């Protein structure tokens, strides 16, 4: 195993032992492992399992924020796109976007005077979000999530 992967797996085991299997830190680490599986190992199926595990914990933990769930949903959507499952990806992105919208985070985004990326569609189906929207949304959530807590 690559060193970073081994370290994250060790972190999951230790955090689960120290904090319990449903702690938010365990979910965050599962999410990190999912991103490692996706971006470093290009193992989309393994990434999806990790991200779904993180979502399961987030959705049952009272300490999890809406932003935690939205970021993980966004990451899962990216995985589903890579598996050529655009309709499932769109459903996931819409869930994440709705959560962010309902929390008022879009208004927070607008304070930066950045135009909100919108859905421009694909050649096959106009409903699919553009890669620009997906990237902006994902990077926005990933970068600013610590500031929003």
PDB file of C-alpha atoms in Angstrom:
ATOM      1  CA  UNK A   1       0.000   0.000   0.000  1.00  0.00           C
ATOM      2  CA  UNK A   2       1.174   3.545  -0.668  1.00  0.00           C
ATOM      3  CA  UNK A   3       2.269   5.326   2.497  1.00  0.00           C
ATOM      4  CA  UNK A   4      -0.539   7.896   2.486  1.00  0.00           C
ATOM      5  CA  UNK A   5      -3.164   5.177   2.060  1.00  0.00           C
ATOM      6  CA  UNK A   6      -1.702   3.149   4.907  1.00  0.00           C
ATOM      7  CA  UNK A   7      -1.671   6.249   7.133  1.00  0.00           C
ATOM      8  CA  UNK A   8      -5.326   7.036   6.437  1.00  0.00           C
ATOM      9  CA  UNK A   9      -6.356   3.431   7.078  1.00  0.00           C
ATOM     10  CA  UNK A  10      -4.438   3.522  10.366  1.00  0.00           C
ATOM     11  CA  UNK A  11      -6.158   6.820  11.218  1.00  0.00           C
ATOM     12  CA  UNK A  12      -9.593   5.292  10.600  1.00  0.00           C
ATOM     13  CA  UNK A  13      -8.817   2.358  12.881  1.00  0.00           C
ATOM     14  CA  UNK A  14      -7.423   4.593  15.629  1.00  0.00           C
ATOM     15  CA  UNK A  15     -10.232   7.159  15.450  1.00  0.00           C
ATOM     16  CA  UNK A  16     -12.851   4.414  15.464  1.00  0.00           C
ATOM     17  CA  UNK A  17     -11.210   2.896  18.536  1.00  0.00           C
ATOM     18  CA  UNK A  18     -10.789   6.237  20.343  1.00  0.00           C
ATOM     19  CA  UNK A  19     -13.992   8.066  19.347  1.00  0.00           C
ATOM     20  CA  UNK A  20     -16.388   5.362  18.210  1.00  0.00           C
ATOM     21  CA  UNK A  21     -17.524   4.361  14.720  1.00  0.00           C
ATOM     22  CA  UNK A  22     -20.117   7.141  14.366  1.00  0.00           C
ATOM     23  CA  UNK A  23     -17.934  10.127  15.246  1.00  0.00           C
ATOM     24  CA  UNK A  24     -17.679  12.962  12.701  1.00  0.00           C
ATOM     25  CA  UNK A  25     -13.871  12.653  12.622  1.00  0.00           C
ATOM     26  CA  UNK A  26     -14.270   9.050  11.476  1.00  0.00           C
ATOM     27  CA  UNK A  27     -16.590  10.217   8.686  1.00  0.00           C
ATOM     28  CA  UNK A  28     -14.111  12.930   7.662  1.00  0.00           C
ATOM     29  CA  UNK A  29     -11.380  10.322   7.437  1.00  0.00           C
ATOM     30  CA  UNK A  30     -13.569   8.006   5.346  1.00  0.00           C
ATOM     31  CA  UNK A  31     -14.216  10.949   3.037  1.00  0.00           C
ATOM     32  CA  UNK A  32     -10.456  11.576   2.775  1.00  0.00           C
ATOM     33  CA  UNK A  33      -9.872   7.921   1.992  1.00  0.00           C
ATOM     34  CA  UNK A  34     -12.508   8.136  -0.729  1.00  0.00           C
ATOM     35  CA  UNK A  35     -10.676  11.047  -2.325  1.00  0.00           C
ATOM     36  CA  UNK A  36      -7.383   9.160  -2.160  1.00  0.00           C
ATOM     37  CA  UNK A  37      -9.019   6.164  -3.815  1.00  0.00           C
ATOM     38  CA  UNK A  38     -10.483   8.412  -6.507  1.00  0.00           C
ATOM     39  CA  UNK A  39      -7.640  10.786  -7.316  1.00  0.00           C
ATOM     40  CA  UNK A  40      -4.499   8.826  -6.468  1.00  0.00           C
ATOM     41  CA  UNK A  41      -5.526   5.251  -7.166  1.00  0.00           C
ATOM     42  CA  UNK A  42      -8.225   5.911  -9.777  1.00  0.00           C
ATOM     43  CA  UNK A  43     -10.358   3.265  -8.066  1.00  0.00           C
ATOM     44  CA  UNK A  44     -13.816   4.760  -8.416  1.00  0.00           C
ATOM     45  CA  UNK A  45     -15.704   1.779  -6.960  1.00  0.00           C
ATOM     46  CA  UNK A  46     -13.585   1.857  -3.786  1.00  0.00           C
ATOM     47  CA  UNK A  47     -14.006   5.635  -3.562  1.00  0.00           C
ATOM     48  CA  UNK A  48     -17.787   5.291  -3.746  1.00  0.00           C
ATOM     49  CA  UNK A  49     -17.784   2.761  -0.887  1.00  0.00           C
ATOM     50  CA  UNK A  50     -15.700   5.095   1.283  1.00  0.00           C
ATOM     51  CA  UNK A  51     -17.861   8.136   0.513  1.00  0.00           C
ATOM     52  CA  UNK A  52     -21.087   6.239   1.169  1.00  0.00           C
ATOM     53  CA  UNK A  53     -19.606   5.112   4.485  1.00  0.00           C
ATOM     54  CA  UNK A  54     -18.834   8.731   5.355  1.00  0.00           C
ATOM     55  CA  UNK A  55     -22.365   9.790   4.383  1.00  0.00           C
ATOM     56  CA  UNK A  56     -23.862   7.080   6.539  1.00  0.00           C
ATOM     57  CA  UNK A  57     -21.988   8.401   9.561  1.00  0.00           C
ATOM     58  CA  UNK A  58     -22.689  12.064   8.795  1.00  0.00           C
ATOM     59  CA  UNK A  59     -26.415  11.454   8.399  1.00  0.00           C
ATOM     60  CA  UNK A  60     -26.691   9.792  11.801  1.00  0.00           C
ATOM     61  CA  UNK A  61     -24.364  12.084  13.744  1.00  0.00           C
ATOM     62  CA  UNK A  62     -25.861  15.103  15.490  1.00  0.00           C
ATOM     63  CA  UNK A  63     -22.428  16.779  15.294  1.00  0.00           C
ATOM     64  CA  UNK A  64     -22.318  16.645  11.480  1.00  0.00           C
ATOM     65  CA  UNK A  65     -23.081  19.838   9.618  1.00  0.00           C
ATOM     66  CA  UNK A  66     -25.112  20.232   6.469  1.00  0.00           C
ATOM     67  CA  UNK A  67     -21.899  21.360   4.832  1.00  0.00           C
ATOM     68  CA  UNK A  68     -20.168  18.079   5.762  1.00  0.00           C
ATOM     69  CA  UNK A  69     -22.925  16.156   4.017  1.00  0.00           C
ATOM     70  CA  UNK A  70     -23.011  18.476   0.983  1.00  0.00           C
ATOM     71  CA  UNK A  71     -19.246  18.229   0.432  1.00  0.00           C
ATOM     72  CA  UNK A  72     -19.374  14.435   0.609  1.00  0.00           C
ATOM     73  CA  UNK A  73     -22.354  14.317  -1.729  1.00  0.00           C
ATOM     74  CA  UNK A  74     -20.427  16.481  -4.172  1.00  0.00           C
ATOM     75  CA  UNK A  75     -17.460  14.102  -4.009  1.00  0.00           C
ATOM     76  CA  UNK A  76     -19.804  11.150  -4.566  1.00  0.00           C
ATOM     77  CA  UNK A  77     -21.305  12.906  -7.572  1.00  0.00           C
ATOM     78  CA  UNK A  78     -17.842  13.270  -9.067  1.00  0.00           C
ATOM     79  CA  UNK A  79     -17.299   9.520  -8.648  1.00  0.00           C
ATOM     80  CA  UNK A  80     -20.605   8.689 -10.294  1.00  0.00           C
ATOM     81  CA  UNK A  81     -19.713  10.907 -13.233  1.00  0.00           C
ATOM     82  CA  UNK A  82     -16.441   9.040 -13.653  1.00  0.00           C
ATOM     83  CA  UNK A  83     -18.404   5.781 -13.652  1.00  0.00           C
ATOM     84  CA  UNK A  84     -20.446   7.192 -16.514  1.00  0.00           C
ATOM     85  CA  UNK A  85     -23.606   7.435 -14.418  1.00  0.00           C
ATOM     86  CA  UNK A  86     -24.565  11.044 -15.171  1.00  0.00           C
ATOM     87  CA  UNK A  87     -28.204  10.773 -14.095  1.00  0.00           C
ATOM     88  CA  UNK A  88     -27.255   9.436 -10.650  1.00  0.00           C
ATOM     89  CA  UNK A  89     -24.529  12.077 -10.405  1.00  0.00           C
ATOM     90  CA  UNK A  90     -27.049  14.798 -11.212  1.00  0.00           C
ATOM     91  CA  UNK A  91     -29.400  13.569  -8.483  1.00  0.00           C
ATOM     92  CA  UNK A  92     -26.550  13.657  -5.972  1.00  0.00           C
ATOM     93  CA  UNK A  93     -25.408  17.130  -7.094  1.00  0.00           C
ATOM     94  CA  UNK A  94     -28.963  18.404  -6.804  1.00  0.00           C
ATOM     95  CA  UNK A  95     -29.216  17.055  -3.244  1.00  0.00           C
ATOM     96  CA  UNK A  96     -25.974  18.814  -2.337  1.00  0.00           C
ATOM     97  CA  UNK A  97     -26.990  22.059  -4.023  1.00  0.00           C
ATOM     98  CA  UNK A  98     -30.394  22.024  -2.298  1.00  0.00           C
ATOM     99  CA  UNK A  99     -28.760  21.506   1.090  1.00  0.00           C
ATOM    100  CA  UNK A 100     -26.388  24.395   0.481  1.00  0.00           C
ATOM    101  CA  UNK A 101     -29.183  26.604  -0.790  1.00  0.00           C
ATOM    102  CA  UNK A 102     -31.407  25.802   2.187  1.00  0.00           C
ATOM    103  CA  UNK A 103     -28.604  26.666   4.597  1.00  0.00           C
ATOM    104  CA  UNK A 104     -28.180  30.077   3.028  1.00  0.00           C
ATOM    105  CA  UNK A 105     -24.630  29.341   1.928  1.00  0.00           C
ATOM    106  CA  UNK A 106     -25.326  30.588  -1.582  1.00  0.00           C
ATOM    107  CA  UNK A 107     -25.915  34.054  -0.116  1.00  0.00           C
ATOM    108  CA  UNK A 108     -22.606  33.688   1.693  1.00  0.00           C
ATOM    109  CA  UNK A 109     -20.913  32.803  -1.628  1.00  0.00           C
ATOM    110  CA  UNK A 110     -22.418  35.915  -3.224  1.00  0.00           C
ATOM    111  CA  UNK A 111     -20.601  38.120  -0.705  1.00  0.00           C
ATOM    112  CA  UNK A 112     -17.434  37.347  -2.667  1.00  0.00           C
ATOM    113  CA  UNK A 113     -19.021  38.920  -5.768  1.00  0.00           C
ATOM    114  CA  UNK A 114     -18.435  35.738  -7.721  1.00  0.00           C
ATOM    115  CA  UNK A 115     -21.084  34.791 -10.258  1.00  0.00           C
ATOM    116  CA  UNK A 116     -22.829  31.612  -9.246  1.00  0.00           C
ATOM    117  CA  UNK A 117     -22.073  28.972 -11.875  1.00  0.00           C
ATOM    118  CA  UNK A 118     -25.165  27.474 -13.374  1.00  0.00           C
ATOM    119  CA  UNK A 119     -26.269  24.438 -15.269  1.00  0.00           C
ATOM    120  CA  UNK A 120     -25.323  24.647 -18.924  1.00  0.00           C
ATOM    121  CA  UNK A 121     -25.846  21.008 -19.794  1.00  0.00           C
ATOM    122  CA  UNK A 122     -24.178  18.487 -22.002  1.00  0.00           C
ATOM    123  CA  UNK A 123     -24.683  17.570 -25.632  1.00  0.00           C
ATOM    124  CA  UNK A 124     -26.850  14.585 -24.677  1.00  0.00           C
ATOM    125  CA  UNK A 125     -29.059  16.159 -22.029  1.00  0.00           C
ATOM    126  CA  UNK A 126     -29.450  19.829 -21.179  1.00  0.00           C
ATOM    127  CA  UNK A 127     -30.166  18.978 -17.519  1.00  0.00           C
ATOM    128  CA  UNK A 128     -26.628  17.894 -16.651  1.00  0.00           C
ATOM    129  CA  UNK A 129     -24.590  20.414 -14.717  1.00  0.00           C
ATOM    130  CA  UNK A 130     -21.586  21.793 -16.476  1.00  0.00           C
ATOM    131  CA  UNK A 131     -18.167  20.684 -15.362  1.00  0.00           C
ATOM    132  CA  UNK A 132     -17.588  24.357 -14.480  1.00  0.00           C
ATOM    133  CA  UNK A 133     -20.491  24.264 -12.029  1.00  0.00           C
ATOM    134  CA  UNK A 134     -19.326  20.989 -10.533  1.00  0.00           C
ATOM    135  CA  UNK A 135     -15.739  22.168 -10.109  1.00  0.00           C
ATOM    136  CA  UNK A 136     -16.704  25.546  -8.671  1.00  0.00           C
ATOM    137  CA  UNK A 137     -19.232  24.023  -6.329  1.00  0.00           C
ATOM    138  CA  UNK A 138     -16.870  21.274  -5.167  1.00  0.00           C
ATOM    139  CA  UNK A 139     -13.854  23.509  -4.750  1.00  0.00           C
ATOM    140  CA  UNK A 140     -15.927  26.181  -3.053  1.00  0.00           C
ATOM    141  CA  UNK A 141     -17.269  23.697  -0.526  1.00  0.00           C
ATOM    142  CA  UNK A 142     -13.903  22.029  -0.008  1.00  0.00           C
ATOM    143  CA  UNK A 143     -11.982  25.270   0.410  1.00  0.00           C
ATOM    144  CA  UNK A 144     -14.465  27.298   2.432  1.00  0.00           C
ATOM    145  CA  UNK A 145     -16.048  24.571   4.562  1.00  0.00           C
ATOM    146  CA  UNK A 146     -13.676  25.154   7.518  1.00  0.00           C
ATOM    147  CA  UNK A 147     -14.522  28.860   7.435  1.00  0.00           C
ATOM    148  CA  UNK A 148     -18.269  28.230   7.444  1.00  0.00           C
ATOM    149  CA  UNK A 149     -18.346  26.135  10.597  1.00  0.00           C
TER     150      UNK A 149
END
